[in-house]
mmCIF file of C-alpha atoms in Angstrom:
data_model
loop_
_atom_site.group_PDB
_atom_site.id
_atom_site.type_symbol
_atom_site.label_atom_id
_atom_site.label_comp_id
_atom_site.label_asym_id
_atom_site.label_seq_id
_atom_site.Cartn_x
_atom_site.Cartn_y
_atom_site.Cartn_z
ATOM 1 C CA MET T 1 -20.146 -10.814 1.222
ATOM 2 C CA SER T 2 -22.193 -9.604 -1.759
ATOM 3 C CA ASP T 3 -22.141 -6.028 -0.423
ATOM 4 C CA LEU T 4 -18.343 -6.168 -0.147
ATOM 5 C CA VAL T 5 -18.033 -7.448 -3.699
ATOM 6 C CA LEU T 6 -20.303 -4.685 -4.987
ATOM 7 C CA THR T 7 -18.230 -2.088 -3.126
ATOM 8 C CA LEU T 8 -14.864 -3.403 -4.316
ATOM 9 C CA MET T 9 -15.740 -4.228 -7.931
ATOM 10 C CA PRO T 10 -15.780 -0.574 -9.147
ATOM 11 C CA ILE T 11 -12.248 -0.201 -7.763
ATOM 12 C CA PHE T 12 -10.972 -3.166 -9.755
ATOM 13 C CA ALA T 13 -13.014 -2.052 -12.760
ATOM 14 C CA VAL T 14 -11.185 1.301 -12.805
ATOM 15 C CA ILE T 15 -7.870 -0.570 -12.485
ATOM 16 C CA ALA T 16 -8.921 -2.668 -15.509
ATOM 17 C CA VAL T 17 -9.727 0.513 -17.439
ATOM 18 C CA GLY T 18 -6.188 1.734 -16.733
ATOM 19 C CA LEU T 19 -4.787 -1.590 -17.976
ATOM 20 C CA VAL T 20 -6.777 -1.357 -21.209
ATOM 21 C CA MET T 21 -5.785 2.287 -21.736
ATOM 22 C CA LYS T 22 -2.118 1.341 -21.401
ATOM 23 C CA ARG T 23 -2.443 -1.621 -23.788
ATOM 24 C CA VAL T 24 -4.150 0.423 -26.533
ATOM 25 C CA GLY T 25 -1.666 3.262 -26.159
ATOM 26 C CA PHE T 26 -4.105 5.912 -24.885
ATOM 27 C CA PRO T 27 -3.334 8.684 -24.100
ATOM 28 C CA GLY T 28 0.258 7.655 -24.851
ATOM 29 C CA ASP T 29 3.232 6.117 -23.085
ATOM 30 C CA GLY T 30 4.492 9.559 -22.135
ATOM 31 C CA PHE T 31 1.418 10.169 -19.954
ATOM 32 C CA TRP T 32 1.782 7.563 -17.217
ATOM 33 C CA GLN T 33 5.114 8.401 -15.595
ATOM 34 C CA PRO T 34 4.239 12.108 -15.088
ATOM 35 C CA ALA T 35 0.786 11.022 -13.876
ATOM 36 C CA GLU T 36 2.350 8.746 -11.257
ATOM 37 C CA ARG T 37 4.551 11.602 -10.052
ATOM 38 C CA LEU T 38 1.512 13.896 -9.830
ATOM 39 C CA ILE T 39 -0.391 11.295 -7.786
ATOM 40 C CA TYR T 40 2.532 10.516 -5.503
ATOM 41 C CA TYR T 41 3.757 14.042 -4.839
ATOM 42 C CA VAL T 42 0.563 16.138 -4.997
ATOM 43 C CA LEU T 43 -2.809 14.374 -5.133
ATOM 44 C CA LEU T 44 -2.451 11.723 -2.410
ATOM 45 C CA PRO T 45 -0.631 14.036 0.053
ATOM 46 C CA ALA T 46 -3.478 16.548 -0.428
ATOM 47 C CA LEU T 47 -6.037 13.832 0.349
ATOM 48 C CA LEU T 48 -4.180 12.800 3.506
ATOM 49 C CA VAL T 49 -3.700 16.345 4.809
ATOM 50 C CA ARG T 50 -7.337 17.257 4.191
ATOM 51 C CA ASN T 51 -8.715 14.160 5.868
ATOM 52 C CA LEU T 52 -6.417 14.012 8.886
ATOM 53 C CA ALA T 53 -6.547 17.712 9.695
ATOM 54 C CA GLY T 54 -10.295 17.616 10.382
ATOM 55 C CA ALA T 55 -10.693 14.084 11.756
ATOM 56 C CA ASP T 56 -11.977 13.432 15.304
ATOM 57 C CA LEU T 57 -9.057 11.222 16.254
ATOM 58 C CA ALA T 58 -9.886 11.260 19.959
ATOM 59 C CA ALA T 59 -13.032 9.214 19.306
ATOM 60 C CA LEU T 60 -11.099 6.438 17.555
ATOM 61 C CA ALA T 61 -9.162 3.538 19.128
ATOM 62 C CA ILE T 62 -5.947 4.367 17.327
ATOM 63 C CA GLY T 63 -3.412 2.967 19.805
ATOM 64 C CA PRO T 64 -4.653 -0.648 19.914
ATOM 65 C CA LEU T 65 -5.216 -0.605 16.135
ATOM 66 C CA ILE T 66 -1.640 0.468 15.416
ATOM 67 C CA GLY T 67 -0.240 -1.961 17.971
ATOM 68 C CA ALA T 68 -2.092 -4.917 16.473
ATOM 69 C CA VAL T 69 -1.155 -4.137 12.864
ATOM 70 C CA VAL T 70 2.497 -3.353 13.596
ATOM 71 C CA ALA T 71 2.894 -6.511 15.696
ATOM 72 C CA ALA T 72 1.312 -8.694 12.993
ATOM 73 C CA PHE T 73 3.388 -7.240 10.155
ATOM 74 C CA VAL T 74 6.675 -7.431 12.059
ATOM 75 C CA ALA T 75 5.957 -11.034 13.106
ATOM 76 C CA VAL T 76 5.144 -12.113 9.528
ATOM 77 C CA ALA T 77 8.185 -10.269 8.162
ATOM 78 C CA ALA T 78 10.439 -12.008 10.680
ATOM 79 C CA LEU T 79 8.895 -15.393 9.803
ATOM 80 C CA PHE T 80 9.445 -14.754 6.074
ATOM 81 C CA LEU T 81 13.127 -13.950 6.674
ATOM 82 C CA LEU T 82 13.579 -16.970 8.950
ATOM 83 C CA ILE T 83 12.044 -19.386 6.460
ATOM 84 C CA GLY T 84 14.108 -17.868 3.672
ATOM 85 C CA ARG T 85 17.276 -18.360 5.674
ATOM 86 C CA LEU T 86 16.381 -21.963 6.506
ATOM 87 C CA LEU T 87 15.768 -22.647 2.806
ATOM 88 C CA GLY T 88 19.010 -20.966 1.800
ATOM 89 C CA GLN T 89 17.316 -18.086 -0.018
ATOM 90 C CA HIS T 90 19.334 -14.890 -0.454
ATOM 91 C CA GLY T 91 20.303 -12.276 -2.988
ATOM 92 C CA PRO T 92 18.312 -9.660 -4.947
ATOM 93 C CA SER T 93 15.373 -11.938 -5.796
ATOM 94 C CA PHE T 94 14.760 -12.963 -2.191
ATOM 95 C CA ALA T 95 14.992 -9.359 -0.954
ATOM 96 C CA THR T 96 12.554 -8.327 -3.696
ATOM 97 C CA ALA T 97 10.080 -11.076 -2.769
ATOM 98 C CA PHE T 98 10.265 -10.022 0.880
ATOM 99 C CA MET T 99 9.517 -6.422 -0.060
ATOM 100 C CA GLY T 100 6.606 -7.418 -2.299
ATOM 101 C CA ALA T 101 5.093 -9.534 0.464
ATOM 102 C CA ILE T 102 4.885 -6.745 3.058
ATOM 103 C CA ARG T 103 4.187 -3.545 1.101
ATOM 104 C CA PHE T 104 0.622 -2.420 0.373
ATOM 105 C CA ASN T 105 -1.203 -0.555 -2.382
ATOM 106 C CA THR T 106 -2.173 2.774 -0.817
ATOM 107 C CA TYR T 107 -4.256 3.817 -3.820
ATOM 108 C CA ALA T 108 -6.522 0.782 -3.761
ATOM 109 C CA GLY T 109 -6.702 0.924 0.041
ATOM 110 C CA LEU T 110 -7.908 4.522 0.150
ATOM 111 C CA ALA T 111 -10.564 3.830 -2.470
ATOM 112 C CA ALA T 112 -11.744 0.682 -0.667
ATOM 113 C CA VAL T 113 -11.891 2.234 2.800
ATOM 114 C CA ILE T 114 -13.923 5.175 1.493
ATOM 115 C CA GLY T 115 -16.389 2.755 -0.089
ATOM 116 C CA ILE T 116 -16.698 0.507 2.961
ATOM 117 C CA HIS T 117 -16.088 2.611 6.081
ATOM 118 C CA ALA T 118 -16.439 6.267 4.964
ATOM 119 C CA GLY T 119 -15.346 9.106 7.336
ATOM 120 C CA PRO T 120 -14.053 7.396 10.505
ATOM 121 C CA GLY T 121 -12.534 4.562 8.527
ATOM 122 C CA LEU T 122 -10.662 6.942 6.241
ATOM 123 C CA ALA T 123 -9.203 8.792 9.232
ATOM 124 C CA LEU T 124 -8.077 5.517 10.803
ATOM 125 C CA PHE T 125 -6.602 4.287 7.537
ATOM 126 C CA SER T 126 -4.730 7.566 7.024
ATOM 127 C CA VAL T 127 -3.157 7.358 10.479
ATOM 128 C CA LEU T 128 -2.321 3.708 9.904
ATOM 129 C CA ILE T 129 -0.493 4.316 6.639
ATOM 130 C CA GLY T 130 1.320 7.258 8.235
ATOM 131 C CA VAL T 131 2.721 4.814 10.798
ATOM 132 C CA MET T 132 3.269 1.845 8.497
ATOM 133 C CA ILE T 133 4.881 3.557 5.508
ATOM 134 C CA PRO T 134 8.078 4.428 7.455
ATOM 135 C CA ILE T 135 8.203 0.955 9.064
ATOM 136 C CA LEU T 136 7.732 -0.923 5.793
ATOM 137 C CA ASN T 137 10.131 1.356 3.936
ATOM 138 C CA VAL T 138 12.783 0.682 6.570
ATOM 139 C CA LEU T 139 12.230 -3.077 6.262
ATOM 140 C CA SER T 140 12.184 -2.961 2.438
ATOM 141 C CA VAL T 141 15.262 -0.774 2.042
ATOM 142 C CA ALA T 142 17.145 -2.683 4.737
ATOM 143 C CA ALA T 143 16.406 -6.007 2.987
ATOM 144 C CA LEU T 144 17.582 -4.719 -0.378
ATOM 145 C CA VAL T 145 20.687 -3.125 1.124
ATOM 146 C CA ARG T 146 21.459 -6.295 3.071
ATOM 147 C CA HIS T 147 20.998 -8.703 0.178
ATOM 148 C CA VAL T 148 22.108 -6.564 -2.780
ATOM 149 C CA HIS T 149 24.824 -4.114 -1.736
ATOM 150 C CA GLY T 150 26.132 -2.103 1.183
ATOM 151 C CA GLY T 151 24.370 0.960 2.556
ATOM 152 C CA GLY T 152 23.919 2.997 5.694
ATOM 153 C CA VAL T 153 21.265 4.073 8.142
ATOM 154 C CA LEU T 154 21.418 7.687 6.941
ATOM 155 C CA ALA T 155 20.459 6.705 3.390
ATOM 156 C CA ILE T 156 17.463 4.742 4.678
ATOM 157 C CA ALA T 157 16.358 7.639 6.917
ATOM 158 C CA ALA T 158 16.673 10.149 4.071
ATOM 159 C CA HIS T 159 14.480 7.973 1.822
ATOM 160 C CA ILE T 160 11.746 7.812 4.472
ATOM 161 C CA LEU T 161 11.860 11.511 5.363
ATOM 162 C CA ARG T 162 11.416 12.426 1.690
ATOM 163 C CA ASN T 163 8.373 10.177 1.261
ATOM 164 C CA PRO T 164 5.484 12.506 0.290
ATOM 165 C CA LEU T 165 2.859 10.240 1.868
ATOM 166 C CA VAL T 166 4.706 10.315 5.176
ATOM 167 C CA LEU T 167 4.948 14.105 4.911
ATOM 168 C CA GLY T 168 1.242 14.375 4.061
ATOM 169 C CA CYS T 169 0.267 12.295 7.094
ATOM 170 C CA ALA T 170 2.637 14.253 9.333
ATOM 171 C CA GLY T 171 1.251 17.576 8.111
ATOM 172 C CA GLY T 172 -2.375 16.558 8.599
ATOM 173 C CA LEU T 173 -1.699 15.155 12.074
ATOM 174 C CA ALA T 174 0.214 18.294 13.067
ATOM 175 C CA LEU T 175 -2.703 20.522 12.060
ATOM 176 C CA ASN T 176 -5.100 18.228 13.932
ATOM 177 C CA VAL T 177 -3.081 18.115 17.147
ATOM 178 C CA LEU T 178 -2.433 21.876 17.124
ATOM 179 C CA GLY T 179 -6.082 22.628 16.383
ATOM 180 C CA VAL T 180 -5.210 24.735 13.333
ATOM 181 C CA ALA T 181 -8.151 25.152 10.961
ATOM 182 C CA ILE T 182 -7.438 25.070 7.236
ATOM 183 C CA PRO T 183 -8.637 28.316 5.573
ATOM 184 C CA ASP T 184 -11.699 27.866 3.364
ATOM 185 C CA MET T 185 -9.918 28.714 0.130
ATOM 186 C CA ILE T 186 -7.036 26.309 0.796
ATOM 187 C CA GLY T 187 -9.518 23.692 1.982
ATOM 188 C CA GLY T 188 -11.411 24.038 -1.290
ATOM 189 C CA VAL T 189 -8.231 23.470 -3.275
ATOM 190 C CA LEU T 190 -7.376 20.401 -1.187
ATOM 191 C CA ASP T 191 -10.909 19.051 -1.682
ATOM 192 C CA ILE T 192 -10.601 19.268 -5.468
ATOM 193 C CA LEU T 193 -7.176 17.603 -5.448
ATOM 194 C CA ALA T 194 -8.403 14.892 -3.066
ATOM 195 C CA ARG T 195 -11.395 14.069 -5.270
ATOM 196 C CA THR T 196 -9.059 13.770 -8.249
ATOM 197 C CA ALA T 197 -6.563 11.537 -6.457
ATOM 198 C CA LEU T 198 -8.273 8.159 -6.294
ATOM 199 C CA GLY T 199 -9.581 7.880 -9.846
ATOM 200 C CA VAL T 200 -6.276 8.847 -11.436
ATOM 201 C CA ALA T 201 -4.341 6.675 -8.977
ATOM 202 C CA LEU T 202 -6.389 3.562 -9.756
ATOM 203 C CA LEU T 203 -5.958 4.122 -13.500
ATOM 204 C CA ALA T 204 -2.210 4.329 -12.913
ATOM 205 C CA VAL T 205 -2.261 1.047 -10.976
ATOM 206 C CA GLY T 206 -3.865 -0.679 -13.956
ATOM 207 C CA ALA T 207 -1.431 0.905 -16.397
ATOM 208 C CA GLY T 208 1.468 -0.361 -14.320
ATOM 209 C CA LEU T 209 0.428 -4.023 -14.358
ATOM 210 C CA THR T 210 2.683 -6.351 -16.356
ATOM 211 C CA PRO T 211 0.944 -9.720 -16.894
ATOM 212 C CA GLN T 212 3.925 -11.061 -18.847
ATOM 213 C CA GLY T 213 5.979 -10.902 -15.644
ATOM 214 C CA LEU T 214 3.860 -13.587 -13.988
ATOM 215 C CA ARG T 215 6.048 -16.300 -15.506
ATOM 216 C CA THR T 216 9.181 -15.355 -13.543
ATOM 217 C CA SER T 217 10.667 -16.794 -10.299
ATOM 218 C CA ALA T 218 7.707 -19.053 -9.530
ATOM 219 C CA PRO T 219 8.619 -20.219 -5.971
ATOM 220 C CA LEU T 220 9.347 -16.713 -4.671
ATOM 221 C CA LEU T 221 6.343 -15.312 -6.525
ATOM 222 C CA VAL T 222 4.007 -17.886 -4.982
ATOM 223 C CA GLY T 223 5.495 -17.457 -1.519
ATOM 224 C CA ALA T 224 5.212 -13.665 -1.542
ATOM 225 C CA THR T 225 1.647 -13.832 -2.899
ATOM 226 C CA VAL T 226 0.478 -16.291 -0.236
ATOM 227 C CA VAL T 227 2.017 -14.184 2.519
ATOM 228 C CA LYS T 228 0.513 -10.969 1.158
ATOM 229 C CA LEU T 229 -3.035 -12.140 0.477
ATOM 230 C CA ALA T 230 -3.583 -14.884 3.095
ATOM 231 C CA ILE T 231 -1.082 -14.999 5.945
ATOM 232 C CA LEU T 232 -0.984 -11.265 6.679
ATOM 233 C CA PRO T 233 -4.791 -10.873 6.916
ATOM 234 C CA LEU T 234 -4.972 -13.888 9.243
ATOM 235 C CA ALA T 235 -2.123 -12.544 11.380
ATOM 236 C CA VAL T 236 -3.749 -9.111 11.683
ATOM 237 C CA ALA T 237 -7.116 -10.658 12.579
ATOM 238 C CA LEU T 238 -5.441 -12.738 15.293
ATOM 239 C CA ALA T 239 -3.575 -9.697 16.645
ATOM 240 C CA CYS T 240 -6.817 -7.682 16.744
ATOM 241 C CA ALA T 241 -8.508 -10.480 18.696
ATOM 242 C CA VAL T 242 -5.636 -10.648 21.190
ATOM 243 C CA VAL T 243 -5.495 -6.878 21.722
ATOM 244 C CA GLY T 244 -9.283 -6.477 21.727
ATOM 245 C CA VAL T 245 -9.656 -4.330 18.603
ATOM 246 C CA GLY T 246 -13.205 -4.425 17.241
ATOM 247 C CA GLY T 247 -15.722 -2.423 15.252
ATOM 248 C CA VAL T 248 -14.596 -0.151 12.445
ATOM 249 C CA GLU T 249 -11.021 -0.263 13.764
ATOM 250 C CA ARG T 250 -10.864 -4.033 13.223
ATOM 251 C CA GLY T 251 -12.444 -3.674 9.792
ATOM 252 C CA VAL T 252 -9.866 -1.085 8.718
ATOM 253 C CA ALA T 253 -6.978 -3.182 10.075
ATOM 254 C CA ILE T 254 -8.061 -6.279 8.150
ATOM 255 C CA LEU T 255 -8.834 -4.278 5.006
ATOM 256 C CA TYR T 256 -5.309 -2.871 5.167
ATOM 257 C CA ALA T 257 -3.832 -6.362 5.477
ATOM 258 C CA THR T 258 -5.772 -7.693 2.460
ATOM 259 C CA LEU T 259 -4.420 -5.085 0.024
ATOM 260 C CA PRO T 260 -2.294 -6.139 -2.959
ATOM 261 C CA SER T 261 1.367 -5.217 -3.170
ATOM 262 C CA SER T 262 2.426 -1.614 -3.810
ATOM 263 C CA PRO T 263 3.232 -0.412 -7.356
ATOM 264 C CA GLN T 264 5.796 1.922 -5.781
ATOM 265 C CA GLY T 265 7.814 -1.165 -4.883
ATOM 266 C CA TYR T 266 8.825 -1.518 -8.543
ATOM 267 C CA VAL T 267 10.579 1.847 -8.513
ATOM 268 C CA LEU T 268 12.275 1.098 -5.193
ATOM 269 C CA ALA T 269 13.471 -2.327 -6.350
ATOM 270 C CA ARG T 270 14.863 -0.931 -9.601
ATOM 271 C CA GLN T 271 16.674 1.890 -7.817
ATOM 272 C CA LEU T 272 18.320 -0.399 -5.276
ATOM 273 C CA GLY T 273 19.292 -3.271 -7.560
ATOM 274 C CA GLY T 274 16.401 -5.643 -6.877
ATOM 275 C CA ASP T 275 14.674 -8.050 -9.252
ATOM 276 C CA GLY T 276 12.449 -5.824 -11.407
ATOM 277 C CA ALA T 277 10.703 -8.674 -13.214
ATOM 278 C CA LEU T 278 9.835 -10.415 -9.948
ATOM 279 C CA ILE T 279 8.400 -7.357 -8.210
ATOM 280 C CA ALA T 280 6.332 -6.561 -11.327
ATOM 281 C CA ALA T 281 4.991 -10.120 -11.219
ATOM 282 C CA ILE T 282 4.138 -9.856 -7.503
ATOM 283 C CA ILE T 283 2.321 -6.552 -8.035
ATOM 284 C CA SER T 284 0.398 -7.902 -11.027
ATOM 285 C CA GLY T 285 -0.431 -11.234 -9.391
ATOM 286 C CA THR T 286 -1.597 -9.852 -6.047
ATOM 287 C CA THR T 287 -3.684 -7.180 -7.759
ATOM 288 C CA ALA T 288 -5.371 -9.702 -10.056
ATOM 289 C CA LEU T 289 -5.999 -12.217 -7.263
ATOM 290 C CA GLY T 290 -7.080 -9.429 -4.917
ATOM 291 C CA ILE T 291 -10.349 -9.225 -6.833
ATOM 292 C CA LEU T 292 -11.192 -12.562 -5.193
ATOM 293 C CA THR T 293 -9.197 -12.552 -1.976
ATOM 294 C CA MET T 294 -10.117 -9.107 -0.641
ATOM 295 C CA PRO T 295 -13.885 -9.664 -0.386
ATOM 296 C CA LEU T 296 -13.290 -13.269 0.728
ATOM 297 C CA MET T 297 -10.948 -12.308 3.583
ATOM 298 C CA LEU T 298 -13.039 -9.320 4.613
ATOM 299 C CA GLY T 299 -16.156 -11.453 4.655
ATOM 300 C CA LEU T 300 -14.542 -14.234 6.685
ATOM 301 C CA LEU T 301 -12.522 -12.127 9.138
ATOM 302 C CA THR T 302 -14.845 -9.212 9.821
#
């Protein structure tokens, strides 16, 4: 447990630095939105392409890992919707809480998996997010469309196909499967961008936290937080045990399930008419509590 805490604490420390930078106005409010776009559209896709293109995927138990995680997430999502229906919950706030409960913070996850599992773990995590990002985007967009306003399948598909992280994973996997080697010069550029990605991304996570939002929609906030930080890790651990996933694959699956909610969910909720204050509260709350729950869950379940 102490080793996990020591590995994870620098990640949360960098997030805290980003929070402080935002609060003192450095380097200025105009910096963070362009920085987030740079991370989302350039730095993280470069990291994913570089890692997946050269990974030895054949040596990793990818199929059972994906099956266990997908089954656990879909089961928990269905349970959340069922309980919400039984309790008469509906509308923008409920759809927003559902989205906050199932989405994950890619930035923090990539930093944590590098610190804990290194090479093989990073390859597994990259494949996993390449599979899960489309699934969770479909569920998130569908919930918002269903509970906020009308929309079609084509709009949902277009949103997913434009996702730069999905494209980065697809590009890296394509190069890997085809056996295409990245030229040294291009590989050097990708290496520099990849090394830049995590530090800037974690600062942006901290800058995006809104502690004042923690006072809003208490029942939905608590429900989404419990699902995100406790129920999902337990469900993934159970699914791994049933399917027989062990070793580094199990560790990566549970690490993925312990992650706080995604900052990108705020943008998605605002664009589709969700509850902006609630999703900001879920992101802030799960990130703050994740300092305690991530090492606790990883220690107990792995």
